[in-house]
JSON list of C-alpha atoms in Angstrom, two decimals:
[
{"chain": "A", "resi": 1444, "resn": "UNK", "atom": "CA", "xyz": [0.62, 56.15, -8.45]},
{"chain": "A", "resi": 1445, "resn": "UNK", "atom": "CA", "xyz": [-0.14, 54.43, -11.75]},
{"chain": "A", "resi": 1446, "resn": "UNK", "atom": "CA", "xyz": [3.51, 53.38, -12.24]},
{"chain": "A", "resi": 1447, "resn": "UNK", "atom": "CA", "xyz": [3.65, 51.68, -8.82]},
{"chain": "A", "resi": 1448, "resn": "UNK", "atom": "CA", "xyz": [0.43, 49.72, -9.48]},
{"chain": "A", "resi": 1449, "resn": "UNK", "atom": "CA", "xyz": [1.73, 48.50, -12.83]},
{"chain": "A", "resi": 1450, "resn": "UNK", "atom": "CA", "xyz": [5.01, 47.31, -11.27]},
{"chain": "A", "resi": 1451, "resn": "UNK", "atom": "CA", "xyz": [3.15, 45.45, -8.52]},
{"chain": "A", "resi": 1452, "resn": "UNK", "atom": "CA", "xyz": [0.93, 43.66, -11.07]},
{"chain": "A", "resi": 1453, "resn": "UNK", "atom": "CA", "xyz": [4.05, 42.67, -13.02]},
{"chain": "A", "resi": 1454, "resn": "UNK", "atom": "CA", "xyz": [5.63, 41.45, -9.77]},
{"chain": "A", "resi": 1455, "resn": "UNK", "atom": "CA", "xyz": [2.57, 39.36, -8.87]},
{"chain": "A", "resi": 1456, "resn": "UNK", "atom": "CA", "xyz": [2.50, 37.74, -12.32]},
{"chain": "A", "resi": 1457, "resn": "UNK", "atom": "CA", "xyz": [6.17, 36.73, -11.99]},
{"chain": "A", "resi": 1458, "resn": "UNK", "atom": "CA", "xyz": [5.39, 35.39, -8.52]},
{"chain": "A", "resi": 1459, "resn": "UNK", "atom": "CA", "xyz": [2.54, 33.32, -10.04]},
{"chain": "A", "resi": 1460, "resn": "UNK", "atom": "CA", "xyz": [4.97, 31.89, -12.60]},
{"chain": "A", "resi": 1461, "resn": "UNK", "atom": "CA", "xyz": [7.44, 31.01, -9.81]},
{"chain": "A", "resi": 1462, "resn": "UNK", "atom": "CA", "xyz": [4.71, 29.27, -7.81]},
{"chain": "A", "resi": 1463, "resn": "UNK", "atom": "CA", "xyz": [3.51, 27.43, -10.92]},
{"chain": "A", "resi": 1464, "resn": "UNK", "atom": "CA", "xyz": [7.04, 26.23, -11.71]},
{"chain": "A", "resi": 1465, "resn": "UNK", "atom": "CA", "xyz": [7.53, 25.16, -8.09]},
{"chain": "A", "resi": 1466, "resn": "UNK", "atom": "CA", "xyz": [4.24, 23.20, -8.13]},
{"chain": "A", "resi": 1467, "resn": "UNK", "atom": "CA", "xyz": [5.19, 21.51, -11.42]},
{"chain": "A", "resi": 1468, "resn": "UNK", "atom": "CA", "xyz": [8.63, 20.55, -10.05]},
{"chain": "A", "resi": 1469, "resn": "UNK", "atom": "CA", "xyz": [7.07, 19.12, -6.87]},
{"chain": "A", "resi": 1470, "resn": "UNK", "atom": "CA", "xyz": [4.46, 17.13, -8.82]},
{"chain": "A", "resi": 1471, "resn": "UNK", "atom": "CA", "xyz": [7.13, 15.73, -11.18]},
{"chain": "A", "resi": 1472, "resn": "UNK", "atom": "CA", "xyz": [9.34, 14.82, -8.20]},
{"chain": "A", "resi": 1473, "resn": "UNK", "atom": "CA", "xyz": [6.46, 13.02, -6.45]},
{"chain": "A", "resi": 1474, "resn": "UNK", "atom": "CA", "xyz": [5.57, 11.12, -9.63]},
{"chain": "A", "resi": 1475, "resn": "UNK", "atom": "CA", "xyz": [9.21, 10.08, -10.15]},
{"chain": "A", "resi": 1476, "resn": "UNK", "atom": "CA", "xyz": [9.46, 8.90, -6.53]},
{"chain": "A", "resi": 1477, "resn": "UNK", "atom": "CA", "xyz": [6.28, 6.84, -6.89]},
{"chain": "A", "resi": 1478, "resn": "UNK", "atom": "CA", "xyz": [7.52, 5.32, -10.17]},
{"chain": "A", "resi": 1479, "resn": "UNK", "atom": "CA", "xyz": [10.91, 4.43, -8.64]},
{"chain": "A", "resi": 1480, "resn": "UNK", "atom": "CA", "xyz": [9.30, 2.96, -5.52]},
{"chain": "A", "resi": 1481, "resn": "UNK", "atom": "CA", "xyz": [6.83, 0.98, -7.65]},
{"chain": "A", "resi": 1482, "resn": "UNK", "atom": "CA", "xyz": [9.66, -0.33, -9.83]},
{"chain": "A", "resi": 1483, "resn": "UNK", "atom": "CA", "xyz": [11.64, -1.32, -6.74]},
{"chain": "A", "resi": 1484, "resn": "UNK", "atom": "CA", "xyz": [8.56, -3.03, -5.29]},
{"chain": "A", "resi": 1485, "resn": "UNK", "atom": "CA", "xyz": [8.03, -4.97, -8.52]},
{"chain": "A", "resi": 1486, "resn": "UNK", "atom": "CA", "xyz": [11.69, -6.05, -8.50]},
{"chain": "A", "resi": 1487, "resn": "UNK", "atom": "CA", "xyz": [11.40, -7.16, -4.87]},
{"chain": "A", "resi": 1488, "resn": "UNK", "atom": "CA", "xyz": [8.21, -9.15, -5.58]},
{"chain": "A", "resi": 1489, "resn": "UNK", "atom": "CA", "xyz": [9.83, -10.82, -8.60]},
{"chain": "A", "resi": 1490, "resn": "UNK", "atom": "CA", "xyz": [12.91, -11.67, -6.52]},
{"chain": "A", "resi": 1491, "resn": "UNK", "atom": "CA", "xyz": [10.76, -13.16, -3.74]},
{"chain": "A", "resi": 1492, "resn": "UNK", "atom": "CA", "xyz": [8.76, -15.26, -6.22]},
{"chain": "A", "resi": 1493, "resn": "UNK", "atom": "CA", "xyz": [11.94, -16.47, -7.94]},
{"chain": "A", "resi": 1494, "resn": "UNK", "atom": "CA", "xyz": [13.53, -17.26, -4.57]},
{"chain": "A", "resi": 1495, "resn": "UNK", "atom": "CA", "xyz": [10.49, -19.30, -3.48]},
{"chain": "A", "resi": 1496, "resn": "UNK", "atom": "CA", "xyz": [10.49, -21.23, -6.76]},
{"chain": "A", "resi": 1497, "resn": "UNK", "atom": "CA", "xyz": [14.24, -21.86, -6.45]},
{"chain": "A", "resi": 1498, "resn": "UNK", "atom": "CA", "xyz": [13.88, -23.05, -2.84]},
{"chain": "A", "resi": 1499, "resn": "UNK", "atom": "CA", "xyz": [11.09, -25.46, -3.83]},
{"chain": "A", "resi": 1500, "resn": "UNK", "atom": "CA", "xyz": [13.17, -26.80, -6.74]},
{"chain": "A", "resi": 1501, "resn": "UNK", "atom": "CA", "xyz": [16.22, -27.11, -4.46]},
{"chain": "A", "resi": 1502, "resn": "UNK", "atom": "CA", "xyz": [14.23, -29.08, -1.86]},
{"chain": "A", "resi": 1503, "resn": "UNK", "atom": "CA", "xyz": [12.96, -31.45, -4.56]},
{"chain": "A", "resi": 1504, "resn": "UNK", "atom": "CA", "xyz": [16.46, -31.85, -6.03]},
{"chain": "A", "resi": 1505, "resn": "UNK", "atom": "CA", "xyz": [18.02, -32.44, -2.60]},
{"chain": "A", "resi": 1506, "resn": "UNK", "atom": "CA", "xyz": [15.41, -35.09, -1.74]},
{"chain": "A", "resi": 1507, "resn": "UNK", "atom": "CA", "xyz": [16.00, -36.85, -5.07]},
{"chain": "A", "resi": 1508, "resn": "UNK", "atom": "CA", "xyz": [19.80, -36.62, -4.68]},
{"chain": "A", "resi": 1509, "resn": "UNK", "atom": "CA", "xyz": [19.68, -37.96, -1.09]},
{"chain": "A", "resi": 1510, "resn": "UNK", "atom": "CA", "xyz": [17.47, -40.87, -2.17]},
{"chain": "A", "resi": 1511, "resn": "UNK", "atom": "CA", "xyz": [19.53, -41.66, -5.29]},
{"chain": "A", "resi": 1512, "resn": "UNK", "atom": "CA", "xyz": [23.13, -40.79, -4.38]},
{"chain": "A", "resi": 1513, "resn": "UNK", "atom": "CA", "xyz": [23.65, -40.00, -0.72]},
{"chain": "A", "resi": 1514, "resn": "UNK", "atom": "CA", "xyz": [23.94, -37.30, 1.90]},
{"chain": "A", "resi": 1515, "resn": "UNK", "atom": "CA", "xyz": [27.46, -36.06, 1.00]},
{"chain": "A", "resi": 1516, "resn": "UNK", "atom": "CA", "xyz": [26.50, -35.06, -2.54]},
{"chain": "A", "resi": 1517, "resn": "UNK", "atom": "CA", "xyz": [23.30, -33.50, -1.21]},
{"chain": "A", "resi": 1518, "resn": "UNK", "atom": "CA", "xyz": [25.36, -31.26, 1.12]},
{"chain": "A", "resi": 1519, "resn": "UNK", "atom": "CA", "xyz": [27.49, -30.08, -1.80]},
{"chain": "A", "resi": 1520, "resn": "UNK", "atom": "CA", "xyz": [24.35, -29.31, -3.82]},
{"chain": "A", "resi": 1521, "resn": "UNK", "atom": "CA", "xyz": [22.84, -27.37, -0.89]},
{"chain": "A", "resi": 1522, "resn": "UNK", "atom": "CA", "xyz": [26.02, -25.31, -0.42]},
{"chain": "A", "resi": 1523, "resn": "UNK", "atom": "CA", "xyz": [26.19, -24.46, -4.13]},
{"chain": "A", "resi": 1524, "resn": "UNK", "atom": "CA", "xyz": [22.51, -23.48, -4.24]},
{"chain": "A", "resi": 1525, "resn": "UNK", "atom": "CA", "xyz": [22.79, -21.33, -1.10]},
{"chain": "A", "resi": 1526, "resn": "UNK", "atom": "CA", "xyz": [25.83, -19.51, -2.54]},
{"chain": "A", "resi": 1527, "resn": "UNK", "atom": "CA", "xyz": [23.97, -18.88, -5.81]},
{"chain": "A", "resi": 1528, "resn": "UNK", "atom": "CA", "xyz": [20.90, -17.60, -3.91]},
{"chain": "A", "resi": 1529, "resn": "UNK", "atom": "CA", "xyz": [23.04, -15.23, -1.82]},
{"chain": "A", "resi": 1530, "resn": "UNK", "atom": "CA", "xyz": [24.75, -13.87, -4.94]},
{"chain": "A", "resi": 1531, "resn": "UNK", "atom": "CA", "xyz": [21.39, -13.34, -6.68]},
{"chain": "A", "resi": 1532, "resn": "UNK", "atom": "CA", "xyz": [19.92, -11.54, -3.65]},
{"chain": "A", "resi": 1533, "resn": "UNK", "atom": "CA", "xyz": [23.00, -9.29, -3.32]},
{"chain": "A", "resi": 1534, "resn": "UNK", "atom": "CA", "xyz": [22.89, -8.40, -7.04]},
{"chain": "A", "resi": 1535, "resn": "UNK", "atom": "CA", "xyz": [19.17, -7.59, -6.86]},
{"chain": "A", "resi": 1536, "resn": "UNK", "atom": "CA", "xyz": [19.62, -5.44, -3.74]},
{"chain": "A", "resi": 1537, "resn": "UNK", "atom": "CA", "xyz": [22.46, -3.54, -5.42]},
{"chain": "A", "resi": 1538, "resn": "UNK", "atom": "CA", "xyz": [20.34, -2.99, -8.54]},
{"chain": "A", "resi": 1539, "resn": "UNK", "atom": "CA", "xyz": [17.39, -1.72, -6.48]},
{"chain": "A", "resi": 1540, "resn": "UNK", "atom": "CA", "xyz": [19.63, 0.65, -4.49]},
{"chain": "A", "resi": 1541, "resn": "UNK", "atom": "CA", "xyz": [21.21, 1.97, -7.70]},
{"chain": "A", "resi": 1542, "resn": "UNK", "atom": "CA", "xyz": [17.79, 2.50, -9.33]},
{"chain": "A", "resi": 1543, "resn": "UNK", "atom": "CA", "xyz": [16.46, 4.34, -6.27]},
{"chain": "A", "resi": 1544, "resn": "UNK", "atom": "CA", "xyz": [19.69, 6.39, -6.10]},
{"chain": "A", "resi": 1545, "resn": "UNK", "atom": "CA", "xyz": [19.38, 7.40, -9.76]},
{"chain": "A", "resi": 1546, "resn": "UNK", "atom": "CA", "xyz": [15.75, 8.34, -9.15]},
{"chain": "A", "resi": 1547, "resn": "UNK", "atom": "CA", "xyz": [16.69, 10.52, -6.19]},
{"chain": "A", "resi": 1548, "resn": "UNK", "atom": "CA", "xyz": [19.52, 12.14, -8.17]},
{"chain": "A", "resi": 1549, "resn": "UNK", "atom": "CA", "xyz": [17.13, 12.88, -11.04]},
{"chain": "A", "resi": 1550, "resn": "UNK", "atom": "CA", "xyz": [14.69, 14.50, -8.61]},
{"chain": "A", "resi": 1551, "resn": "UNK", "atom": "CA", "xyz": [17.28, 16.75, -6.99]}
]
């Protein structure tokens, strides 16, 4: 009788340790997910702000170029700027996806 009660108390303490470890792992995983999502959100906000600034600068430059030089040069400038913007957006999206992927891999 006494031996069975001692084994059950030992079993319950190991179960408590398992539950504690599981809770710690879940909490760490949630914190990592929040950090990764926050980092991705910050990157997205920075990209949006930079894109808006670039668009404003491009509009000003195009207006100046059209007034000073002519429409043909302005078209070339617009094409170059659009290509650069697309490349920047693609690079940022790839970086965000890689960061989130690394975060998910670290969690699991």
